[in-house]
Amino acid sequence: QVQLVESGGGLVQTGGSLRLSCAASGRTGSRYAVGWFRQAPGNEREFVAGINWSTGSTRYADSVKGRFTISRDNSKNTVYLQMNSLKPEDTAVYYCAADRSPPYSSASSLPGVYDYWGQGTQVTVSS
């Protein structure tokens, strides 16, 4: 089992920044991927960014490229999502998830393949 705990959400004005954290514990292993997803009311859960833990390879949704950065800290078993230039449309509950069998050197954008999920953290961007 893997436990994921997100933190760092909050209320920020348009153009502001937040950094989300996803702390992993349990049987994380060395070959897995972590993804960040978000879900706004009435919308489906959508992929935001992902990182392959062993290779460090990253991928992003087009809507956040150039504004968001995903990174990992091996010593803390934590993945971060640095969010800059935030927009009202970024408002959502953000979830991190772990995939035990990621695509080779990458991270999937499909929420259905992820095995473990955190409880989510609310991000609200005011206009």
PDB file of C-alpha atoms in Angstrom:
ATOM      1  CA  GLN A   1       0.000   0.000   0.000  1.00  0.00           C
ATOM      2  CA  VAL A   2       1.025   3.562  -0.701  1.00  0.00           C
ATOM      3  CA  GLN A   3      -0.301   6.565   1.154  1.00  0.00           C
ATOM      4  CA  LEU A   4      -0.308   9.998  -0.449  1.00  0.00           C
ATOM      5  CA  VAL A   5      -0.922  13.244   1.402  1.00  0.00           C
ATOM      6  CA  GLU A   6      -1.299  16.542  -0.435  1.00  0.00           C
ATOM      7  CA  SER A   7      -0.770  19.953   1.087  1.00  0.00           C
ATOM      8  CA  GLY A   8      -0.208  23.536   0.035  1.00  0.00           C
ATOM      9  CA  GLY A   9      -3.548  24.503  -1.424  1.00  0.00           C
ATOM     10  CA  GLY A  10      -5.257  27.771  -0.643  1.00  0.00           C
ATOM     11  CA  LEU A  11      -6.695  31.021  -1.955  1.00  0.00           C
ATOM     12  CA  VAL A  12      -4.583  33.190  -4.217  1.00  0.00           C
ATOM     13  CA  GLN A  13      -5.194  36.108  -6.562  1.00  0.00           C
ATOM     14  CA  THR A  14      -4.849  35.918 -10.320  1.00  0.00           C
ATOM     15  CA  GLY A  15      -1.177  35.924 -11.252  1.00  0.00           C
ATOM     16  CA  GLY A  16      -0.103  34.530  -7.910  1.00  0.00           C
ATOM     17  CA  SER A  17       1.750  31.342  -7.064  1.00  0.00           C
ATOM     18  CA  LEU A  18       1.283  28.263  -4.927  1.00  0.00           C
ATOM     19  CA  ARG A  19       3.369  25.160  -4.333  1.00  0.00           C
ATOM     20  CA  LEU A  20       1.599  21.882  -3.727  1.00  0.00           C
ATOM     21  CA  SER A  21       3.299  18.964  -2.028  1.00  0.00           C
ATOM     22  CA  CYS A  22       2.544  15.258  -2.253  1.00  0.00           C
ATOM     23  CA  ALA A  23       4.215  13.186   0.430  1.00  0.00           C
ATOM     24  CA  ALA A  24       4.358   9.455  -0.257  1.00  0.00           C
ATOM     25  CA  SER A  25       4.750   6.720   2.328  1.00  0.00           C
ATOM     26  CA  GLY A  26       4.443   2.959   2.433  1.00  0.00           C
ATOM     27  CA  ARG A  27       5.614   0.580  -0.288  1.00  0.00           C
ATOM     28  CA  THR A  28       6.534   3.203  -2.835  1.00  0.00           C
ATOM     29  CA  GLY A  29       9.256   1.177  -4.549  1.00  0.00           C
ATOM     30  CA  SER A  30      11.665   2.720  -7.031  1.00  0.00           C
ATOM     31  CA  ARG A  31       9.798   2.388 -10.290  1.00  0.00           C
ATOM     32  CA  TYR A  32       6.607   4.359 -10.263  1.00  0.00           C
ATOM     33  CA  ALA A  33       5.148   7.620 -11.514  1.00  0.00           C
ATOM     34  CA  VAL A  34       3.321  10.388  -9.725  1.00  0.00           C
ATOM     35  CA  GLY A  35       0.712  12.492 -11.394  1.00  0.00           C
ATOM     36  CA  TRP A  36      -1.145  15.618 -10.441  1.00  0.00           C
ATOM     37  CA  PHE A  37      -4.763  15.855 -11.472  1.00  0.00           C
ATOM     38  CA  ARG A  38      -7.468  18.406 -10.817  1.00  0.00           C
ATOM     39  CA  GLN A  39     -11.222  18.446 -10.754  1.00  0.00           C
ATOM     40  CA  ALA A  40     -13.479  21.467 -10.801  1.00  0.00           C
ATOM     41  CA  PRO A  41     -17.197  21.243  -9.912  1.00  0.00           C
ATOM     42  CA  GLY A  42     -19.129  19.697 -12.766  1.00  0.00           C
ATOM     43  CA  ASN A  43     -15.984  18.725 -14.651  1.00  0.00           C
ATOM     44  CA  GLU A  44     -14.158  15.454 -15.108  1.00  0.00           C
ATOM     45  CA  ARG A  45     -10.851  14.870 -13.399  1.00  0.00           C
ATOM     46  CA  GLU A  46      -8.090  16.074 -15.698  1.00  0.00           C
ATOM     47  CA  PHE A  47      -4.377  15.496 -15.934  1.00  0.00           C
ATOM     48  CA  VAL A  48      -2.133  18.392 -14.963  1.00  0.00           C
ATOM     49  CA  ALA A  49       1.430  17.064 -14.749  1.00  0.00           C
ATOM     50  CA  GLY A  50       3.324  13.845 -14.135  1.00  0.00           C
ATOM     51  CA  ILE A  51       6.811  12.694 -13.262  1.00  0.00           C
ATOM     52  CA  ASN A  52       8.506   9.334 -13.583  1.00  0.00           C
ATOM     53  CA  TRP A  53      10.221   8.764 -10.263  1.00  0.00           C
ATOM     54  CA  SER A  54      13.161   6.751 -11.522  1.00  0.00           C
ATOM     55  CA  THR A  55      13.994   8.778 -14.641  1.00  0.00           C
ATOM     56  CA  GLY A  56      12.750  12.217 -13.641  1.00  0.00           C
ATOM     57  CA  SER A  57      10.981  12.550 -16.967  1.00  0.00           C
ATOM     58  CA  THR A  58       8.059  14.983 -16.831  1.00  0.00           C
ATOM     59  CA  ARG A  59       4.995  15.793 -18.890  1.00  0.00           C
ATOM     60  CA  TYR A  60       2.398  18.533 -18.691  1.00  0.00           C
ATOM     61  CA  ALA A  61      -1.061  19.348 -19.905  1.00  0.00           C
ATOM     62  CA  ASP A  62      -1.015  22.041 -22.581  1.00  0.00           C
ATOM     63  CA  SER A  63      -3.063  24.321 -20.341  1.00  0.00           C
ATOM     64  CA  VAL A  64      -0.300  24.546 -17.724  1.00  0.00           C
ATOM     65  CA  LYS A  65       2.890  24.331 -19.799  1.00  0.00           C
ATOM     66  CA  GLY A  66       5.235  27.167 -18.988  1.00  0.00           C
ATOM     67  CA  ARG A  67       3.367  27.997 -15.775  1.00  0.00           C
ATOM     68  CA  PHE A  68       3.536  24.812 -13.678  1.00  0.00           C
ATOM     69  CA  THR A  69       6.592  22.759 -12.764  1.00  0.00           C
ATOM     70  CA  ILE A  70       6.583  19.279 -11.274  1.00  0.00           C
ATOM     71  CA  SER A  71       9.607  18.044  -9.358  1.00  0.00           C
ATOM     72  CA  ARG A  72      10.606  15.416  -6.831  1.00  0.00           C
ATOM     73  CA  ASP A  73      12.755  15.207  -3.723  1.00  0.00           C
ATOM     74  CA  ASN A  74      14.078  11.690  -3.326  1.00  0.00           C
ATOM     75  CA  SER A  75      15.226  12.236   0.246  1.00  0.00           C
ATOM     76  CA  LYS A  76      11.742  13.290   1.336  1.00  0.00           C
ATOM     77  CA  ASN A  77       9.764  10.971  -0.949  1.00  0.00           C
ATOM     78  CA  THR A  78       7.813  14.045  -1.975  1.00  0.00           C
ATOM     79  CA  VAL A  79       6.616  15.423  -5.283  1.00  0.00           C
ATOM     80  CA  TYR A  80       5.963  19.128  -5.724  1.00  0.00           C
ATOM     81  CA  LEU A  81       3.824  21.115  -8.122  1.00  0.00           C
ATOM     82  CA  GLN A  82       4.970  24.714  -8.405  1.00  0.00           C
ATOM     83  CA  MET A  83       2.142  26.755  -9.887  1.00  0.00           C
ATOM     84  CA  ASN A  84       2.892  30.245 -11.185  1.00  0.00           C
ATOM     85  CA  SER A  85       0.818  32.818 -13.078  1.00  0.00           C
ATOM     86  CA  LEU A  86      -2.344  31.269 -11.716  1.00  0.00           C
ATOM     87  CA  LYS A  87      -5.646  31.931 -13.457  1.00  0.00           C
ATOM     88  CA  PRO A  88      -9.240  31.623 -12.233  1.00  0.00           C
ATOM     89  CA  GLU A  89      -9.657  28.585 -14.490  1.00  0.00           C
ATOM     90  CA  ASP A  90      -7.000  26.793 -12.421  1.00  0.00           C
ATOM     91  CA  THR A  91      -9.478  26.691  -9.530  1.00  0.00           C
ATOM     92  CA  ALA A  92     -10.115  23.059  -8.602  1.00  0.00           C
ATOM     93  CA  VAL A  93      -9.383  20.327  -6.113  1.00  0.00           C
ATOM     94  CA  TYR A  94      -5.902  19.036  -6.885  1.00  0.00           C
ATOM     95  CA  TYR A  95      -5.048  15.388  -6.348  1.00  0.00           C
ATOM     96  CA  CYS A  96      -1.789  13.514  -6.554  1.00  0.00           C
ATOM     97  CA  ALA A  97      -1.744   9.880  -7.576  1.00  0.00           C
ATOM     98  CA  ALA A  98       0.801   7.073  -7.904  1.00  0.00           C
ATOM     99  CA  ASP A  99       1.083   4.578 -10.740  1.00  0.00           C
ATOM    100  CA  ARG A 100       2.993   1.389  -9.877  1.00  0.00           C
ATOM    101  CA  SER A 101       3.514   0.432 -13.526  1.00  0.00           C
ATOM    102  CA  PRO A 102       4.179   3.610 -15.479  1.00  0.00           C
ATOM    103  CA  PRO A 103       4.955   3.793 -19.173  1.00  0.00           C
ATOM    104  CA  TYR A 104       8.664   3.382 -19.805  1.00  0.00           C
ATOM    105  CA  SER A 105      10.492   6.517 -18.592  1.00  0.00           C
ATOM    106  CA  SER A 106       7.261   8.529 -18.552  1.00  0.00           C
ATOM    107  CA  ALA A 107       4.024   9.144 -16.674  1.00  0.00           C
ATOM    108  CA  SER A 108       0.539   8.442 -17.907  1.00  0.00           C
ATOM    109  CA  SER A 109      -2.079  11.162 -18.315  1.00  0.00           C
ATOM    110  CA  LEU A 110      -4.948   8.702 -17.798  1.00  0.00           C
ATOM    111  CA  PRO A 111      -6.410   8.802 -14.285  1.00  0.00           C
ATOM    112  CA  GLY A 112      -7.701   5.242 -14.610  1.00  0.00           C
ATOM    113  CA  VAL A 113      -4.238   3.698 -14.564  1.00  0.00           C
ATOM    114  CA  TYR A 114      -3.216   5.243 -11.268  1.00  0.00           C
ATOM    115  CA  ASP A 115      -3.362   2.917  -8.293  1.00  0.00           C
ATOM    116  CA  TYR A 116      -3.290   5.242  -5.302  1.00  0.00           C
ATOM    117  CA  TRP A 117      -4.782   8.675  -4.699  1.00  0.00           C
ATOM    118  CA  GLY A 118      -4.479  11.368  -2.091  1.00  0.00           C
ATOM    119  CA  GLN A 119      -7.402  13.132  -0.488  1.00  0.00           C
ATOM    120  CA  GLY A 120      -7.027  16.308  -2.520  1.00  0.00           C
ATOM    121  CA  THR A 121      -6.289  19.934  -1.723  1.00  0.00           C
ATOM    122  CA  GLN A 122      -8.382  22.926  -2.777  1.00  0.00           C
ATOM    123  CA  VAL A 123      -6.862  25.637  -4.944  1.00  0.00           C
ATOM    124  CA  THR A 124      -8.936  28.765  -5.483  1.00  0.00           C
ATOM    125  CA  VAL A 125      -7.777  31.588  -7.740  1.00  0.00           C
ATOM    126  CA  SER A 126      -9.733  34.814  -7.392  1.00  0.00           C
ATOM    127  CA  SER A 127     -10.119  37.256 -10.254  1.00  0.00           C
TER     128      SER A 127
END
